[in-house]
CSV table of C-alpha atoms and ligand atoms in Angstrom, one decimal:
chain,number,residue,atom,x,y,z
A,1124,MET,CA,10.6,5.7,-13.1
A,1125,ILE,CA,9.0,4.3,-9.9
A,1126,ARG,CA,5.3,3.9,-10.6
A,1127,VAL,CA,3.3,4.7,-7.5
A,1128,THR,CA,-0.4,4.2,-6.9
A,1129,VAL,CA,-1.9,6.2,-4.0
A,1130,TRP,CA,-5.1,4.5,-2.8
A,1131,ASN,CA,-7.5,6.5,-0.6
A,1132,GLU,CA,-10.9,5.4,0.7
A,1133,ASN,CA,-11.8,9.1,0.0
A,1134,ILE,CA,-14.6,9.4,2.6
A,1135,HIS,CA,-13.4,12.0,5.1
A,1136,ASP,CA,-12.2,14.0,2.2
A,1137,SER,CA,-15.6,15.4,1.3
A,1138,SER,CA,-16.3,16.9,4.8
A,1139,PRO,CA,-15.7,20.7,5.0
A,1140,GLU,CA,-13.3,20.3,7.9
A,1141,VAL,CA,-11.0,18.0,5.9
A,1142,LYS,CA,-11.5,19.9,2.6
A,1143,ALA,CA,-10.2,23.0,4.3
A,1144,VAL,CA,-7.0,21.2,5.0
A,1145,TYR,CA,-6.8,19.1,1.9
A,1146,PRO,CA,-8.7,20.8,-1.0
A,1147,LEU,CA,-7.3,18.1,-3.4
A,1148,GLY,CA,-8.1,15.3,-1.0
A,1149,ILE,CA,-5.5,13.4,0.9
A,1150,HIS,CA,-4.7,11.3,-2.2
A,1151,GLY,CA,-4.4,14.4,-4.4
A,1152,THR,CA,-2.0,16.1,-1.9
A,1153,ILE,CA,0.2,13.0,-1.7
A,1154,VAL,CA,0.3,12.5,-5.5
A,1155,GLY,CA,1.1,16.1,-5.9
A,1156,PHE,CA,4.3,16.1,-3.8
A,1157,LEU,CA,5.4,12.6,-5.1
A,1158,ASN,CA,5.2,13.8,-8.7
A,1159,LYS,CA,7.5,16.7,-7.9
A,1160,ALA,CA,10.2,14.2,-6.8
A,1161,ASP,CA,12.7,12.9,-9.4
A,1162,GLY,CA,12.1,9.5,-10.8
A,1163,ILE,CA,8.6,9.0,-9.3
A,1164,GLN,CA,5.4,8.9,-11.3
A,1165,ALA,CA,2.3,8.8,-9.0
A,1166,LYS,CA,-1.4,8.5,-9.6
A,1167,ALA,CA,-4.4,8.3,-7.3
A,1168,VAL,CA,-7.2,5.8,-7.1
A,1169,THR,CA,-10.1,5.6,-4.7
A,1170,LEU,CA,-12.5,3.1,-3.2
A,1171,GLU,CA,-15.6,4.2,-5.1
A,1172,GLN,CA,-14.0,3.4,-8.5
A,1173,PRO,CA,-14.7,0.1,-10.2
A,1174,GLU,CA,-12.7,-2.7,-8.5
A,1175,CYS,CA,-11.9,-0.2,-5.8
A,1176,GLY,CA,-9.5,1.4,-8.3
A,1177,LEU,CA,-7.2,-1.6,-8.1
A,1178,SER,CA,-7.8,-3.8,-11.1
A,1179,ASP,CA,-5.2,-6.5,-11.9
A,1180,SER,CA,-3.7,-4.3,-14.6
A,1181,VAL,CA,-3.3,-1.4,-12.1
A,1182,LEU,CA,-1.7,-3.6,-9.6
A,1183,ASP,CA,0.6,-5.1,-12.2
A,1184,GLU,CA,1.8,-1.6,-13.2
A,1185,THR,CA,2.3,-0.5,-9.5
A,1186,ASP,CA,5.8,-0.6,-8.1
A,1187,VAL,CA,4.8,0.9,-4.7
A,1188,LEU,CA,1.2,1.1,-3.3
A,1189,VAL,CA,0.5,3.9,-0.8
A,1190,TRP,CA,-2.6,3.3,1.3
A,1191,TRP,CA,-4.8,5.7,3.4
A,1192,GLY,CA,-8.0,4.3,4.9
A,1193,HIS,CA,-9.9,4.7,8.1
A,1194,LEU,CA,-13.8,4.4,8.0
A,1195,ALA,CA,-14.1,1.8,5.2
A,1196,HIS,CA,-11.6,-1.0,6.0
A,1197,ASP,CA,-14.5,-3.5,5.7
A,1198,LYS,CA,-15.5,-2.2,2.3
A,1199,VAL,CA,-12.3,-3.5,0.8
A,1200,PRO,CA,-13.1,-7.0,-0.5
A,1201,ASP,CA,-11.1,-9.9,1.1
A,1202,GLU,CA,-10.1,-11.0,-2.4
A,1203,LEU,CA,-8.5,-7.7,-3.1
A,1204,ALA,CA,-6.7,-7.7,0.2
A,1205,ASP,CA,-5.4,-11.2,-0.6
A,1206,LYS,CA,-4.3,-10.0,-4.0
A,1207,ILE,CA,-2.4,-7.1,-2.5
A,1208,ARG,CA,-0.6,-9.4,-0.1
A,1209,GLU,CA,0.4,-11.6,-3.0
A,1210,HIS,CA,1.7,-8.6,-5.0
A,1211,VAL,CA,3.8,-7.6,-2.0
A,1212,ASN,CA,5.1,-11.1,-1.6
A,1213,ARG,CA,6.1,-11.0,-5.2
A,1214,GLY,CA,8.0,-7.7,-4.7
A,1215,MET,CA,5.6,-4.7,-4.8
A,1216,GLY,CA,6.3,-2.0,-2.1
A,1217,PHE,CA,3.6,-1.1,0.3
A,1218,ILE,CA,3.3,2.0,2.4
A,1219,PRO,CA,0.3,2.1,4.8
A,1220,LEU,CA,-0.2,5.5,6.3
A,1221,HIS,CA,-1.8,6.5,9.7
A,1222,SER,CA,-5.1,4.7,10.3
A,1223,ALA,CA,-4.2,2.1,7.6
A,1224,HIS,CA,-2.7,0.2,10.5
A,1225,MET,CA,-6.1,-1.5,10.7
A,1226,SER,CA,-6.5,-2.0,6.9
A,1227,LYS,CA,-7.0,-5.5,5.6
A,1228,PRO,CA,-3.9,-5.7,3.4
A,1229,PHE,CA,-1.6,-4.5,6.3
A,1230,ARG,CA,-3.1,-6.9,8.9
A,1231,ARG,CA,-2.9,-9.8,6.4
A,1232,LEU,CA,0.7,-9.1,5.7
A,1233,LEU,CA,1.8,-8.8,9.3
A,1234,GLY,CA,-0.5,-11.4,10.8
A,1235,THR,CA,-1.1,-9.7,14.1
A,1236,SER,CA,-4.0,-7.5,15.3
A,1237,CYS,CA,-2.1,-4.2,14.6
A,1238,THR,CA,-4.1,-2.5,17.4
A,1239,LEU,CA,-2.8,0.5,19.3
A,1240,ARG,CA,-3.9,3.2,21.7
A,1241,TRP,CA,-5.1,6.6,20.4
A,1242,ARG,CA,-6.2,10.1,21.3
A,1243,ASP,CA,-7.0,13.2,19.2
A,1244,GLY,CA,-5.1,16.4,19.0
A,1245,GLU,CA,-1.6,16.2,20.6
A,1246,PHE,CA,1.8,17.8,20.0
A,1247,GLU,CA,4.1,15.1,18.5
A,1248,ARG,CA,7.9,15.1,18.2
A,1249,LEU,CA,9.3,12.5,15.8
A,1250,TRP,CA,12.8,11.2,16.7
A,1251,CYS,CA,14.9,9.6,14.1
A,1252,THR,CA,15.9,6.2,15.6
A,1253,ASP,CA,17.8,4.8,12.6
A,1254,PRO,CA,19.7,7.7,11.0
A,1255,GLY,CA,21.6,5.4,8.7
A,1256,HIS,CA,18.4,4.1,7.1
A,1257,PRO,CA,17.6,5.2,3.5
A,1258,ILE,CA,14.2,6.5,4.7
A,1259,ALA,CA,15.9,8.9,7.2
A,1260,GLN,CA,18.2,10.6,4.6
A,1261,GLY,CA,18.0,14.4,4.7
A,1262,LEU,CA,15.9,14.4,7.8
A,1263,PRO,CA,16.9,16.2,11.0
A,1264,PRO,CA,17.5,14.2,14.3
A,1265,ALA,CA,14.0,15.3,15.4
A,1266,PHE,CA,11.1,17.3,14.1
A,1267,SER,CA,7.7,18.2,15.5
A,1268,LEU,CA,4.1,18.4,14.4
A,1269,ALA,CA,2.0,21.0,16.2
A,1270,GLU,CA,-1.0,18.7,16.2
A,1271,GLU,CA,-1.4,15.1,15.3
A,1272,GLU,CA,-3.4,12.2,16.6
A,1273,MET,CA,-1.7,10.4,19.4
A,1274,TYR,CA,-0.9,6.8,18.6
A,1275,GLY,CA,0.6,4.9,21.6
A,1276,GLU,CA,2.1,1.6,22.5
A,1277,PHE,CA,1.5,-1.2,22.6
A,1278,PHE,CA,1.4,-1.4,18.8
A,1279,ASP,CA,0.6,-5.1,18.2
A,1280,VAL,CA,2.9,-5.7,15.2
A,1281,PRO,CA,5.7,-8.2,14.7
A,1282,HIS,CA,9.1,-6.8,15.6
A,1283,PRO,CA,10.0,-4.4,12.9
A,1284,GLU,CA,13.3,-4.8,11.0
A,1285,SER,CA,13.9,-1.2,11.6
A,1286,VAL,CA,12.2,1.5,13.6
A,1287,VAL,CA,13.2,4.6,11.6
A,1288,PHE,CA,11.1,7.1,13.6
A,1289,THR,CA,9.8,7.0,17.2
A,1290,GLY,CA,7.1,9.4,18.1
A,1291,TRP,CA,6.7,11.2,21.5
A,1292,PHE,CA,3.5,12.9,22.5
A,1293,ARG,CA,2.7,15.6,25.0
A,1294,GLY,CA,0.7,13.1,27.1
A,1295,GLY,CA,3.9,11.1,27.7
A,1296,GLU,CA,3.3,8.3,25.2
A,1297,VAL,CA,5.8,6.9,22.7
A,1298,PHE,CA,5.1,5.1,19.5
A,1299,ARG,CA,7.1,3.2,16.9
A,1300,SER,CA,6.0,5.7,14.2
A,1301,GLY,CA,8.0,4.6,11.2
A,1302,CYS,CA,8.5,0.8,10.9
A,1303,CYS,CA,10.0,-1.4,8.2
A,1304,TRP,CA,9.3,-5.1,7.4
A,1305,THR,CA,10.0,-7.4,4.5
A,1306,ARG,CA,7.5,-9.9,3.3
A,1307,GLY,CA,8.6,-12.2,0.6
A,1308,TYR,CA,10.3,-10.0,-2.1
A,1309,GLY,CA,8.4,-6.9,-1.0
A,1310,ARG,CA,9.1,-4.1,1.4
A,1311,ILE,CA,6.6,-2.5,3.8
A,1312,PHE,CA,7.0,0.9,5.6
A,1313,TYR,CA,4.2,1.9,8.0
A,1314,PHE,CA,4.2,5.7,8.9
A,1315,GLN,CA,2.0,6.9,11.7
A,1316,PRO,CA,1.4,10.7,11.1
A,1317,GLY,CA,-1.4,11.8,8.8
A,1318,HIS,CA,-4.7,12.3,10.7
A,1319,GLU,CA,-7.3,13.7,8.2
A,1320,THR,CA,-7.9,17.1,10.0
A,1321,ASN,CA,-4.2,17.9,10.5
A,1322,PRO,CA,-2.1,19.5,7.8
A,1323,THR,CA,0.6,16.7,8.2
A,1324,TYR,CA,1.0,15.9,4.5
A,1325,HIS,CA,1.8,19.5,3.8
A,1326,ASN,CA,4.8,19.3,6.1
A,1327,PRO,CA,8.1,19.2,4.2
A,1328,ASN,CA,9.7,16.7,6.6
A,1329,ILE,CA,6.7,14.3,6.3
A,1330,GLN,CA,6.8,14.6,2.5
A,1331,LYS,CA,10.6,13.8,2.5
A,1332,VAL,CA,9.9,10.7,4.6
A,1333,ILE,CA,7.2,9.5,2.2
A,1334,VAL,CA,9.4,10.2,-0.9
A,1335,ASN,CA,12.3,8.3,0.7
A,1336,ALA,CA,10.0,5.5,1.6
A,1337,VAL,CA,8.8,5.1,-1.9
A,1338,ARG,CA,12.3,4.9,-3.2
A,1339,TRP,CA,13.3,2.4,-0.5
A,1340,ALA,CA,10.2,0.2,-1.1
A,1341,ALA,CA,10.5,0.1,-4.9
A,1342,PRO,CA,11.0,-3.5,-6.0
A,1343,THR,CA,14.6,-4.6,-6.4
A,1344,ALA,CA,13.4,-8.0,-7.6
A,1345,ARG,CA,10.0,-9.1,-8.7
A,1346,ARG,CA,8.5,-12.5,-9.4
A,1347,ASP,CA,5.8,-12.9,-12.0
A,1348,ARG,CA,4.0,-15.5,-9.8
A,1349,LEU,CA,4.4,-17.3,-6.6
A,1350,ASP,CA,5.2,-20.9,-7.3
A,1351,CYS,CA,6.7,-23.8,-5.3
A,1352,SER,CA,8.4,-25.7,-8.0
A,1353,CYS,CA,10.4,-29.0,-8.0
A,1354,ALA,CA,14.1,-28.3,-8.0
A,1355,THR,CA,16.7,-29.9,-10.3
A,1356,PRO,CA,20.0,-30.4,-8.5
A,1357,ALA,CA,22.8,-27.9,-9.1
A,1358,GLU,CA,25.3,-30.8,-9.9
A,1359,GLU,CA,24.8,-34.4,-10.9
A,1360,ILE,CA,24.2,-36.7,-8.0
A,1361,GLU,CA,26.1,-39.9,-8.7
A,1362,ALA,CA,25.4,-41.9,-5.6
A,1363,LYS,CA,21.7,-42.4,-6.3
A,1364,GLY,CA,20.1,-44.8,-4.0
A,1365,GLU,CA,23.1,-45.2,-1.8
A,1366,GLU,CA,22.2,-46.4,1.7
A,1367,ILE,CA,22.2,-43.9,4.4
A,1368,PRO,CA,25.1,-44.8,6.7
A,1369,ARG,CA,24.2,-45.9,10.2
A,1370,PHE,CA,26.0,-44.7,13.2
B,1132,ZN,ZN1,-6.7,9.6,12.5
């Protein structure tokens, strides 16, 4: 079983406009479709819970952390963001969604500003630009969203290891909408669609991308801690103290 924790700041979710689209909250909707997928066990936590819902024991028992945040990036303590970065470096998967591009854990992990250009309410077509990637499996060459927030280049992130999806918007902009990175032992997949007033997370293609991303980001190797230890040589070194030859 892949143990997934879906974190949501859960602020937009109480507004009537968002409730009409996501009666269970964004986190409840994501947990709902993840739990229908084979081999995935997901639960939701939110910012207002003690320790922001992410105590050490929750993080220790999380294989993949999904993150939705927008208004309250600053409410996430620096110490927690540092802890998440360490967990990713040790092997935990991390999937920041939509406006989580400005979240503290994502920016810490990537080390750049992660800024972009945006505009509300556009038609988006998502093109698969790495069809051989595990996250693209079962997805068509392109699919569209009737309305989604436009995110446009330049997206200030380090060069992704793969751009699995590229978004095109009616205004002419393009965006690297689905990007992969590795940090330490951990895998990161950023996915752009998911504005709170659009029904994006009900879309079967979007759900398939997120399920695939969870499977891809699940740890293949995980370290208990990050240490920088003194190494013993692989074989005996006989010529100890031998002078370095001069040329
Ligand atoms: Zn948005």
